[in-house]
Short mmCIF file of C-alpha atoms in Angstrom, two decimals:
data_model
loop_
_atom_site.label_atom_id
_atom_site.label_comp_id
_atom_site.label_asym_id
_atom_site.label_seq_id
_atom_site.Cartn_x
_atom_site.Cartn_y
_atom_site.Cartn_z
CA MET A 264 8.11 14.95 0.54
CA ALA A 265 5.16 16.95 1.93
CA HIS A 266 6.21 19.12 4.84
CA ALA A 267 5.15 21.80 7.29
CA TYR A 268 7.28 24.93 7.60
CA VAL A 269 8.34 26.24 11.02
CA SER A 270 9.10 29.96 11.40
CA TYR A 271 10.79 31.21 14.57
CA ALA A 272 13.20 33.80 15.95
CA LYS A 273 16.79 32.61 16.37
CA THR A 274 16.52 32.73 20.16
CA ASP A 275 13.55 30.32 20.02
CA VAL A 276 15.51 27.59 18.27
CA ASP A 277 15.11 25.14 21.19
CA ALA A 278 11.31 25.29 20.90
CA ALA A 279 11.57 24.76 17.14
CA ASP A 280 13.88 21.78 17.65
CA LYS A 281 11.42 20.15 20.07
CA ILE A 282 8.55 20.55 17.61
CA ALA A 283 10.61 19.13 14.76
CA ALA A 284 11.64 16.12 16.88
CA HIS A 285 8.03 15.46 17.97
CA PHE A 286 6.86 15.69 14.36
CA GLU A 287 9.59 13.31 13.22
CA GLN A 288 8.34 10.65 15.64
CA ALA A 289 4.91 11.00 14.01
CA HIS A 290 6.42 10.82 10.50
CA VAL A 291 5.63 14.45 9.70
CA VAL A 292 8.42 16.50 8.13
CA ALA A 293 9.03 19.99 9.59
CA GLU A 294 11.29 22.19 7.44
CA ARG A 295 12.77 25.58 8.26
CA ASP A 296 15.18 28.09 6.79
CA PRO A 297 18.55 26.30 6.71
CA ASP A 298 20.44 29.62 7.09
CA ARG A 299 19.14 31.32 10.21
CA GLU A 300 22.35 33.27 10.78
CA ARG A 301 22.37 35.28 7.55
CA SER A 302 21.74 39.02 7.52
CA GLY A 303 19.82 41.08 5.00
CA THR A 304 16.31 42.20 4.24
CA HIS A 305 15.24 39.67 1.62
CA LEU A 306 13.75 36.23 2.12
CA SER A 307 16.20 33.54 1.08
CA GLU A 308 15.42 31.53 -2.02
CA ALA A 309 15.53 28.29 0.01
CA ALA A 310 13.03 29.63 2.57
CA ALA A 311 10.68 30.99 -0.10
CA LYS A 312 10.71 27.66 -1.95
CA SER A 313 10.12 25.67 1.24
CA ILE A 314 7.21 27.88 2.34
CA ALA A 315 5.61 27.69 -1.11
CA GLY A 316 5.79 23.89 -1.05
CA SER A 317 4.48 23.45 2.51
CA PHE A 318 0.99 22.25 3.43
CA ALA A 319 0.99 24.21 6.72
CA PHE A 320 2.95 27.12 8.19
CA ILE A 321 3.76 27.04 11.92
CA VAL A 322 4.85 30.36 13.40
CA LEU A 323 6.32 30.44 16.92
CA PHE A 324 5.25 33.73 18.50
CA SER A 325 7.29 35.30 21.29
CA GLN A 326 8.74 38.68 22.17
CA HIS A 327 11.74 37.80 20.03
CA ALA A 328 9.54 36.75 17.10
CA SER A 329 7.54 39.99 17.32
CA GLU A 330 10.80 41.89 16.79
CA SER A 331 12.16 39.59 14.06
CA ALA A 332 12.05 40.89 10.49
CA GLN A 333 12.89 37.36 9.33
CA VAL A 334 9.76 35.85 10.92
CA ARG A 335 7.63 38.67 9.53
CA ARG A 336 8.89 38.09 6.01
CA GLU A 337 8.22 34.37 6.28
CA LEU A 338 4.70 34.92 7.64
CA GLU A 339 3.89 37.41 4.88
CA ARG A 340 5.04 34.90 2.27
CA ALA A 341 2.79 32.22 3.79
CA ILE A 342 -0.17 34.64 3.71
CA GLU A 343 0.56 35.55 0.08
CA GLY A 344 0.66 31.86 -0.82
CA ALA A 345 -2.58 31.08 1.08
CA ILE A 346 -0.73 28.51 3.21
CA PRO A 347 -2.73 27.42 6.32
CA ILE A 348 -1.15 29.09 9.37
CA LEU A 349 -0.91 27.67 12.91
CA PRO A 350 0.41 30.14 15.53
CA VAL A 351 2.15 28.71 18.60
CA ILE A 352 2.31 31.07 21.59
CA LEU A 353 5.59 30.73 23.52
CA ASP A 354 5.32 33.53 26.12
CA ASP A 355 3.01 36.23 27.51
CA THR A 356 3.95 38.92 25.00
CA PRO A 357 0.76 40.70 23.81
CA LEU A 358 0.19 40.61 20.07
CA PRO A 359 1.38 43.93 18.60
CA PRO A 360 -0.92 45.56 16.00
CA TRP A 361 0.96 44.07 13.01
CA TRP A 362 0.60 40.57 14.46
CA GLN A 363 -2.92 41.13 15.76
CA GLU A 364 -4.11 42.01 12.26
CA ARG A 365 -2.71 38.78 10.81
CA LEU A 366 -3.35 36.28 13.61
CA ARG A 367 -6.54 37.45 15.31
CA HIS A 368 -8.84 35.07 13.42
CA LEU A 369 -6.57 32.02 13.74
CA VAL A 370 -6.74 29.22 16.29
CA ARG A 371 -3.62 29.39 18.44
CA VAL A 372 -1.75 26.64 20.25
CA ASP A 373 -0.66 27.64 23.76
CA ALA A 374 2.85 26.36 24.53
CA ARG A 375 3.55 28.61 27.51
CA ALA A 376 3.35 25.78 30.04
CA ASP A 377 6.25 24.04 28.24
CA ASP A 378 5.10 20.68 29.60
CA GLY A 379 4.76 19.09 26.18
CA SER A 380 0.95 19.10 26.24
CA HIS A 381 0.80 21.39 23.22
CA PHE A 382 2.64 18.97 20.93
CA ASN A 383 -0.33 16.69 20.28
CA ALA A 384 -2.69 19.60 19.72
CA LEU A 385 -0.26 21.09 17.22
CA LEU A 386 0.33 17.76 15.52
CA ASN A 387 -3.42 17.09 15.22
CA GLY A 388 -3.90 20.51 13.65
CA VAL A 389 -1.10 19.97 11.17
CA ARG A 390 -2.31 16.46 10.37
CA ARG A 391 -5.73 17.81 9.40
CA PHE A 392 -4.14 20.02 6.77
CA PHE A 393 -1.94 17.15 5.58
CA ASP A 394 -4.89 14.77 5.36
CA ARG A 395 -6.73 17.19 3.09
CA LEU A 396 -3.81 17.01 0.63
CA CYS A 397 -4.31 13.29 0.12
CA PRO A 398 -6.98 11.46 2.12
CA VAL A 399 -6.64 7.75 2.86
CA ILE A 400 -9.91 5.80 2.79
CA SER A 401 -10.09 2.20 3.98
CA LEU A 402 -12.75 -0.26 2.81
CA MET A 403 -13.65 -2.17 5.98
CA ASN A 404 -16.30 -4.45 7.44
CA MET A 405 -15.75 -7.26 9.90
CA LYS A 406 -18.05 -9.34 7.67
CA GLY A 407 -16.53 -10.75 4.49
CA GLY A 408 -18.23 -10.85 1.12
CA VAL A 409 -19.89 -7.44 1.40
CA GLY A 410 -18.27 -5.95 -1.71
CA LYS A 411 -15.17 -4.16 -0.45
CA THR A 412 -13.19 -5.14 -3.55
CA THR A 413 -16.07 -4.20 -5.85
CA ILE A 414 -16.37 -0.74 -4.29
CA ALA A 415 -12.60 -0.22 -4.25
CA SER A 416 -12.23 -1.02 -7.94
CA GLN A 417 -15.47 0.16 -9.53
CA VAL A 418 -16.39 3.30 -7.56
CA PHE A 419 -12.90 4.74 -7.39
CA ALA A 420 -12.24 3.99 -11.05
CA ALA A 421 -15.32 6.12 -11.76
CA MET A 422 -14.00 8.86 -9.48
CA GLN A 423 -10.67 8.85 -11.27
CA LYS A 424 -12.18 8.86 -14.75
CA THR A 425 -14.65 11.66 -14.11
CA ARG A 426 -12.37 13.88 -12.01
CA ASP A 427 -8.91 13.27 -13.56
CA GLN A 428 -7.46 12.57 -10.11
CA ARG A 429 -4.42 10.53 -9.16
CA ILE A 430 -5.82 7.56 -7.22
CA LEU A 431 -3.85 4.66 -5.77
CA LEU A 432 -5.37 1.33 -4.71
CA ILE A 433 -3.45 -0.77 -2.16
CA ASP A 434 -4.40 -4.43 -1.77
CA LEU A 435 -4.04 -4.94 2.00
CA ASP A 436 -5.97 -8.21 2.13
CA PRO A 437 -3.89 -11.44 2.26
CA GLN A 438 -6.52 -12.99 -0.04
CA HIS A 439 -5.54 -10.28 -2.57
CA ASN A 440 -8.74 -10.52 -4.60
CA LEU A 441 -8.31 -6.94 -5.81
CA SER A 442 -5.02 -7.83 -7.45
CA GLN A 443 -6.47 -11.02 -8.89
CA LEU A 444 -9.23 -8.96 -10.46
CA PHE A 445 -6.75 -7.01 -12.55
CA PHE A 446 -3.77 -9.32 -13.11
CA ARG A 447 -3.46 -12.84 -14.40
CA ARG A 448 -1.64 -15.24 -12.10
CA SER A 449 1.72 -15.10 -13.89
CA THR A 450 1.84 -11.29 -13.76
CA GLN A 451 0.99 -11.21 -10.07
CA ASP A 452 3.57 -13.91 -9.31
CA THR A 453 6.23 -11.87 -11.10
CA LEU A 454 5.41 -8.72 -9.11
CA VAL A 455 5.52 -10.64 -5.85
CA TYR A 456 8.79 -12.34 -6.81
CA MET A 457 10.36 -8.93 -7.53
CA ASP A 458 8.99 -7.52 -4.21
CA ALA A 459 7.10 -4.89 -6.26
CA SER A 460 4.19 -5.66 -3.96
CA VAL A 461 2.54 -4.68 -0.72
CA ILE A 462 4.99 -6.43 1.62
CA SER A 463 7.66 -3.87 0.67
CA LEU A 464 5.61 -1.25 2.53
CA PHE A 465 6.33 -3.10 5.79
CA GLU A 466 9.96 -4.21 5.52
CA PRO A 467 13.10 -3.49 3.52
CA SER A 468 13.03 -5.82 0.53
CA GLY A 469 14.62 -6.56 -2.78
CA LEU A 470 13.70 -3.01 -3.79
CA GLN A 471 16.41 -1.82 -1.36
CA ASP A 472 18.80 -4.73 -1.99
CA HIS A 473 17.61 -6.68 1.05
CA PRO A 474 16.34 -10.28 1.16
CA SER A 475 12.66 -10.61 0.40
CA PRO A 476 10.47 -10.43 3.56
CA ALA A 477 8.29 -13.13 2.00
CA GLU A 478 11.14 -15.63 2.39
CA ASN A 479 11.11 -15.52 6.19
CA TRP A 480 7.86 -15.74 8.13
CA HIS A 481 9.61 -15.91 11.51
CA THR A 482 11.17 -12.46 11.75
CA VAL A 483 10.95 -8.84 10.59
CA ASN A 484 13.88 -7.04 9.04
CA VAL A 485 14.44 -4.03 11.34
CA ALA A 486 17.27 -2.54 9.26
CA ALA A 487 16.90 1.15 8.50
CA ALA A 488 15.86 1.81 4.90
CA ASP A 489 14.00 4.46 2.97
CA PRO A 490 10.43 3.62 1.95
CA PRO A 491 10.00 2.47 -1.66
CA GLN A 492 9.30 5.13 -4.27
CA PRO A 493 6.13 4.89 -6.38
CA GLU A 494 8.01 3.98 -9.56
CA GLN A 495 9.39 0.91 -7.78
CA ILE A 496 6.17 -0.55 -6.47
CA VAL A 497 3.15 0.95 -8.27
CA ARG A 498 1.54 -0.43 -11.44
CA ARG A 499 -0.79 1.49 -13.74
CA LEU A 500 -4.29 0.18 -14.28
CA VAL A 501 -5.36 2.83 -16.78
CA PRO A 502 -2.80 3.29 -19.57
CA GLU A 503 -1.08 6.63 -19.96
CA GLY A 504 -3.02 8.69 -22.47
CA ARG A 505 -6.45 7.35 -21.47
CA THR A 506 -6.66 9.72 -18.50
CA LYS A 507 -5.09 12.98 -17.38
CA GLY A 508 -4.58 11.57 -13.90
CA ARG A 509 -3.62 8.08 -12.76
CA PHE A 510 -5.41 4.98 -11.54
CA ASP A 511 -2.77 2.71 -10.02
CA ILE A 512 -2.42 -0.28 -7.72
CA ILE A 513 0.10 -1.84 -5.36
CA CYS A 514 -0.22 -5.58 -5.82
CA GLY A 515 -1.26 -7.70 -2.85
CA GLN A 516 0.09 -11.05 -1.70
CA PHE A 517 -0.65 -13.78 0.82
CA ASP A 518 2.71 -13.31 2.60
CA ILE A 519 1.52 -10.27 4.57
CA ALA A 520 -0.40 -12.80 6.68
CA LYS A 521 2.96 -13.48 8.38
CA TYR A 522 2.53 -10.48 10.70
CA ALA A 523 -0.45 -12.14 12.40
CA PHE A 524 1.84 -14.91 13.68
CA LEU A 525 4.66 -12.79 15.12
CA ASP A 526 4.64 -11.92 18.82
CA ASN A 527 7.80 -9.81 19.03
CA LYS A 528 6.56 -6.28 19.83
CA GLU A 529 9.68 -4.56 18.50
CA TRP A 530 9.34 -6.31 15.14
CA ILE A 531 5.63 -5.56 14.85
CA ASP A 532 6.07 -1.92 15.87
CA THR A 533 8.85 -1.53 13.31
CA ALA A 534 6.72 -3.01 10.53
CA ARG A 535 3.83 -0.70 11.42
CA ARG A 536 6.07 2.38 11.49
CA ASN A 537 7.51 1.41 8.11
CA PHE A 538 4.00 1.09 6.72
CA VAL A 539 3.00 4.55 7.99
CA ARG A 540 6.17 6.09 6.52
CA SER A 541 5.56 4.34 3.20
CA ILE A 542 1.99 5.62 3.01
CA ASP A 543 3.15 9.16 3.75
CA VAL A 544 5.63 8.95 0.87
CA LEU A 545 2.92 7.70 -1.47
CA ARG A 546 0.55 10.48 -0.41
CA ASP A 547 2.99 12.98 -1.85
CA HIS A 548 2.26 11.57 -5.32
CA TYR A 549 -1.52 10.99 -5.22
CA ASP A 550 -4.79 12.78 -4.52
CA LEU A 551 -6.35 9.76 -2.82
CA VAL A 552 -5.13 6.43 -1.44
CA VAL A 553 -7.64 3.57 -1.12
CA LEU A 554 -6.96 0.52 1.07
CA ASP A 555 -8.81 -2.72 0.41
CA THR A 556 -8.60 -4.57 3.74
CA ASN A 557 -9.32 -8.00 5.17
CA PRO A 558 -12.44 -8.68 7.29
CA SER A 559 -10.71 -9.35 10.61
CA ALA A 560 -9.23 -7.63 13.64
CA SER A 561 -5.53 -8.02 12.91
CA PHE A 562 -2.19 -6.27 12.66
CA LEU A 563 -3.15 -5.20 9.14
CA THR A 564 -6.35 -3.64 10.48
CA ARG A 565 -4.37 -1.59 13.01
CA CYS A 566 -2.04 -0.45 10.23
CA ALA A 567 -5.04 0.71 8.20
CA PHE A 568 -6.42 2.56 11.22
CA ALA A 569 -3.06 4.32 11.66
CA VAL A 570 -3.20 5.98 8.24
CA SER A 571 -6.92 6.26 7.43
CA THR A 572 -8.71 9.59 7.33
CA ARG A 573 -12.07 7.86 6.73
CA ILE A 574 -13.48 4.33 6.85
CA LEU A 575 -15.98 3.25 4.18
CA ALA A 576 -18.02 0.20 5.20
CA PRO A 577 -19.86 -1.57 2.37
CA VAL A 578 -22.94 -3.44 3.54
CA ARG A 579 -25.36 -5.77 1.84
CA PRO A 580 -29.00 -5.62 2.92
CA ASP A 581 -28.67 -8.40 5.50
CA ARG A 582 -28.23 -8.50 9.27
CA PHE A 583 -24.77 -10.11 9.07
CA SER A 584 -23.36 -7.11 7.18
CA ILE A 585 -24.86 -4.74 9.74
CA ARG A 586 -23.40 -6.80 12.56
CA GLY A 587 -20.00 -6.54 10.86
CA VAL A 588 -20.22 -2.73 11.00
CA ARG A 589 -21.17 -2.88 14.67
CA LEU A 590 -18.11 -5.03 15.37
CA LEU A 591 -15.97 -2.60 13.36
CA ASN A 592 -17.23 0.32 15.42
CA ASP A 593 -16.61 -1.62 18.64
CA LEU A 594 -13.06 -2.36 17.53
CA MET A 595 -12.33 1.26 16.66
CA THR A 596 -13.78 2.45 19.97
CA ARG A 597 -11.52 0.07 21.89
CA LEU A 598 -8.34 0.77 19.93
CA LEU A 599 -8.55 4.41 18.89
CA GLU A 600 -8.92 7.50 21.04
CA GLU A 601 -10.83 10.63 20.19
CA PRO A 602 -9.89 13.00 18.64
CA GLY A 603 -8.19 11.41 15.69
CA ARG A 604 -10.51 8.45 15.15
CA PRO A 605 -11.47 8.32 11.45
CA PRO A 606 -15.21 8.65 10.80
CA ILE A 607 -17.17 5.71 9.39
CA SER A 608 -19.37 6.00 6.31
CA MET A 609 -21.62 3.19 5.08
CA ILE A 610 -22.67 2.32 1.55
CA PHE A 611 -25.34 -0.18 0.58
CA ASN A 612 -24.10 -2.59 -2.08
CA ASN A 613 -25.71 -5.29 -4.24
CA VAL A 614 -29.21 -3.91 -3.67
CA GLU A 615 -32.27 -4.04 -5.91
CA ARG A 616 -32.33 -1.17 -8.38
CA ALA A 617 -35.81 0.15 -7.54
CA ALA A 618 -36.84 -1.49 -4.29
CA MET A 619 -35.43 -0.80 -0.82
CA SER A 620 -35.38 -3.63 1.70
CA GLU A 621 -36.92 -3.28 5.13
CA LEU A 622 -33.47 -3.53 6.71
CA GLU A 623 -32.07 -0.70 4.59
CA SER A 624 -35.10 1.45 5.43
CA ASP A 625 -34.56 0.76 9.13
CA VAL A 626 -30.91 1.80 8.87
CA ARG A 627 -31.71 5.01 7.00
CA GLU A 628 -34.49 5.92 9.46
CA GLY A 629 -32.16 5.46 12.45
CA LYS A 630 -34.02 2.51 13.93
CA LEU A 631 -30.81 0.45 14.11
CA ASP A 632 -28.52 3.21 15.41
CA PRO A 633 -28.58 1.88 19.01
CA GLN A 634 -27.83 -1.63 17.79
CA ILE A 635 -24.95 -0.53 15.53
CA GLY A 636 -23.47 1.78 18.17
CA PHE A 637 -23.28 5.08 16.28
CA SER A 638 -25.42 7.27 14.05
CA ALA A 639 -25.38 4.92 11.06
CA SER A 640 -28.41 6.69 9.62
CA ARG A 641 -26.38 9.86 9.16
CA ALA A 642 -23.28 7.97 8.10
CA THR A 643 -25.01 6.08 5.26
CA LEU A 644 -24.40 7.40 1.76
CA GLU A 645 -27.44 8.62 -0.09
CA HIS A 646 -26.47 6.72 -3.23
CA ARG A 647 -26.39 2.91 -3.36
CA LEU A 648 -24.81 0.37 -5.70
CA HIS A 649 -27.29 -2.04 -7.24
CA ALA A 650 -26.56 -5.53 -8.49
CA SER A 651 -25.40 -5.69 -12.11
CA LYS A 652 -23.88 -8.22 -14.46
CA PHE A 653 -21.27 -5.57 -15.33
CA LEU A 654 -19.92 -5.81 -11.77
CA ALA A 655 -19.46 -9.58 -11.90
CA VAL A 656 -15.86 -10.80 -11.81
CA ARG A 657 -14.73 -11.86 -15.26
CA GLU A 658 -12.54 -14.85 -15.94
CA GLU A 659 -8.88 -13.99 -16.42
CA GLY A 660 -7.87 -13.72 -20.06
CA MET A 661 -4.73 -14.43 -21.99
CA GLU A 662 -3.55 -10.85 -21.50
CA ASP A 663 -3.80 -8.39 -18.65
CA ASP A 664 -6.43 -5.78 -19.49
CA PRO A 665 -7.56 -3.97 -16.32
CA LEU A 666 -10.00 -1.80 -18.27
CA ALA A 667 -11.95 -4.90 -19.24
CA HIS A 668 -12.86 -5.33 -15.56
CA LEU A 669 -14.00 -1.74 -14.92
CA ALA A 670 -17.66 -0.97 -15.56
CA ILE A 671 -17.00 2.74 -16.01
CA TYR A 672 -15.05 1.82 -19.16
CA ARG A 673 -16.81 -1.26 -20.51
CA ALA A 674 -20.48 -1.13 -19.40
CA GLY A 675 -22.80 -0.43 -22.32
CA GLY A 676 -26.42 -0.34 -23.34
CA LEU A 677 -29.35 0.98 -21.33
CA TRP A 678 -28.49 -0.79 -18.08
CA GLY A 679 -24.76 -0.21 -18.49
CA GLY A 680 -25.28 3.51 -18.92
CA ALA A 681 -27.47 3.64 -15.82
CA LEU A 682 -24.77 1.81 -13.83
CA GLN A 683 -22.12 4.26 -14.99
CA GLU A 684 -24.26 7.18 -13.82
CA THR A 685 -24.72 5.47 -10.46
CA LEU A 686 -20.98 4.95 -10.10
CA LYS A 687 -20.38 8.63 -10.89
CA ASP A 688 -23.00 9.72 -8.34
CA ILE A 689 -21.46 7.54 -5.61
CA SER A 690 -17.95 8.74 -6.41
CA ASP A 691 -19.07 12.39 -6.33
CA GLU A 692 -20.71 11.87 -2.94
CA ILE A 693 -17.55 10.27 -1.55
CA ALA A 694 -15.38 13.01 -3.07
CA GLY A 695 -17.51 15.56 -1.24
CA LEU A 696 -16.99 13.76 2.07
CA LEU A 697 -13.25 13.66 1.47
CA GLU A 698 -13.12 17.29 0.28
CA ILE A 699 -11.46 16.22 -2.96
CA ASP A 700 -11.44 18.96 -5.56
CA ALA A 701 -13.36 18.57 -8.78
CA LYS A 702 -11.64 17.80 -12.09
CA ARG A 703 -8.52 19.96 -12.51
#
């Protein structure tokens, strides 16, 4: 599992323990050298391996740390491995020359007050590094029918195909249209019956030898259980051999609507924590996670907010779609505090190929920014997805063939080629926003 590494002098173990406990509550793993009592001049194999595999290196600086050869060795290894470093200042000890040379350009977290105020600042800093490892983007608009499922499937299939990334789609809409796009009814029913579906992200299920959460809409299983592993719950959409990466999905189901009808706070909080933990496990195995959400303010929406690093709002060129984005922004403003609120991007969908509507022009020129409630003009993607017969939902066939539903694989001819180029341009623009590396 992805982790941050904590380096500290032996006498600062209490401070390290507090940080690890705070991180654990936020579902962030903090590892450290398991053998702090050993002697010698060489970095242990366990510590070297843990530092090399970390996404961030936290060094607790104090008088004791400045005199610790162990902390110095660990910091040097992090620098050699180009691991992002976050210094935490524990006391008033001035930085000696060796430390000054290595830490002078870094943003430091001041923990000298020891009142706990530094924990959130440290966690936010670490989270930013973690989020860059595997962003989570949620397709959202409080208006239905704007093309969330189309964008989720078509644009991110293009991103995966052109960049060889590992991309996971999660169908978080009780209507589960995304799953219906790719699977015939019998296949989807089988996945749901086996709990190899989205509900297992919220509760222990048949995957952990528990009763299926779908069987009981009146309670939440609060038993402790590890989140499901990808091989238990994920299904490939692009066959192995057709791509160097992966394009996968976690099947949706109507039963996740049950959480909207429960009023027991402990149950709901447990389900949300399980979901966050499950997403963090999945992020270890992918370069991008994409959530296709329902158009309502619900428990599922709050779960998506809890894990999203960016919101992508598809809009059609009509005032109802724009109003849906305004409502989405209002909801986020009421529920989420800054910093930490994921930014919103907008993409125009189902537009005319050549012409731009008056409403779209008004959005891009900033005329509707006051009405929408934020700088939608700056948040709107340059590229737009035009209407095309290749994006129409096809009737389910006798066999499951996800590629038959993806324009980046099946679109042909003059107009099909133009659509594929558009999909690539949109996916590249989104990849730039998410800081996703180019093809490896």
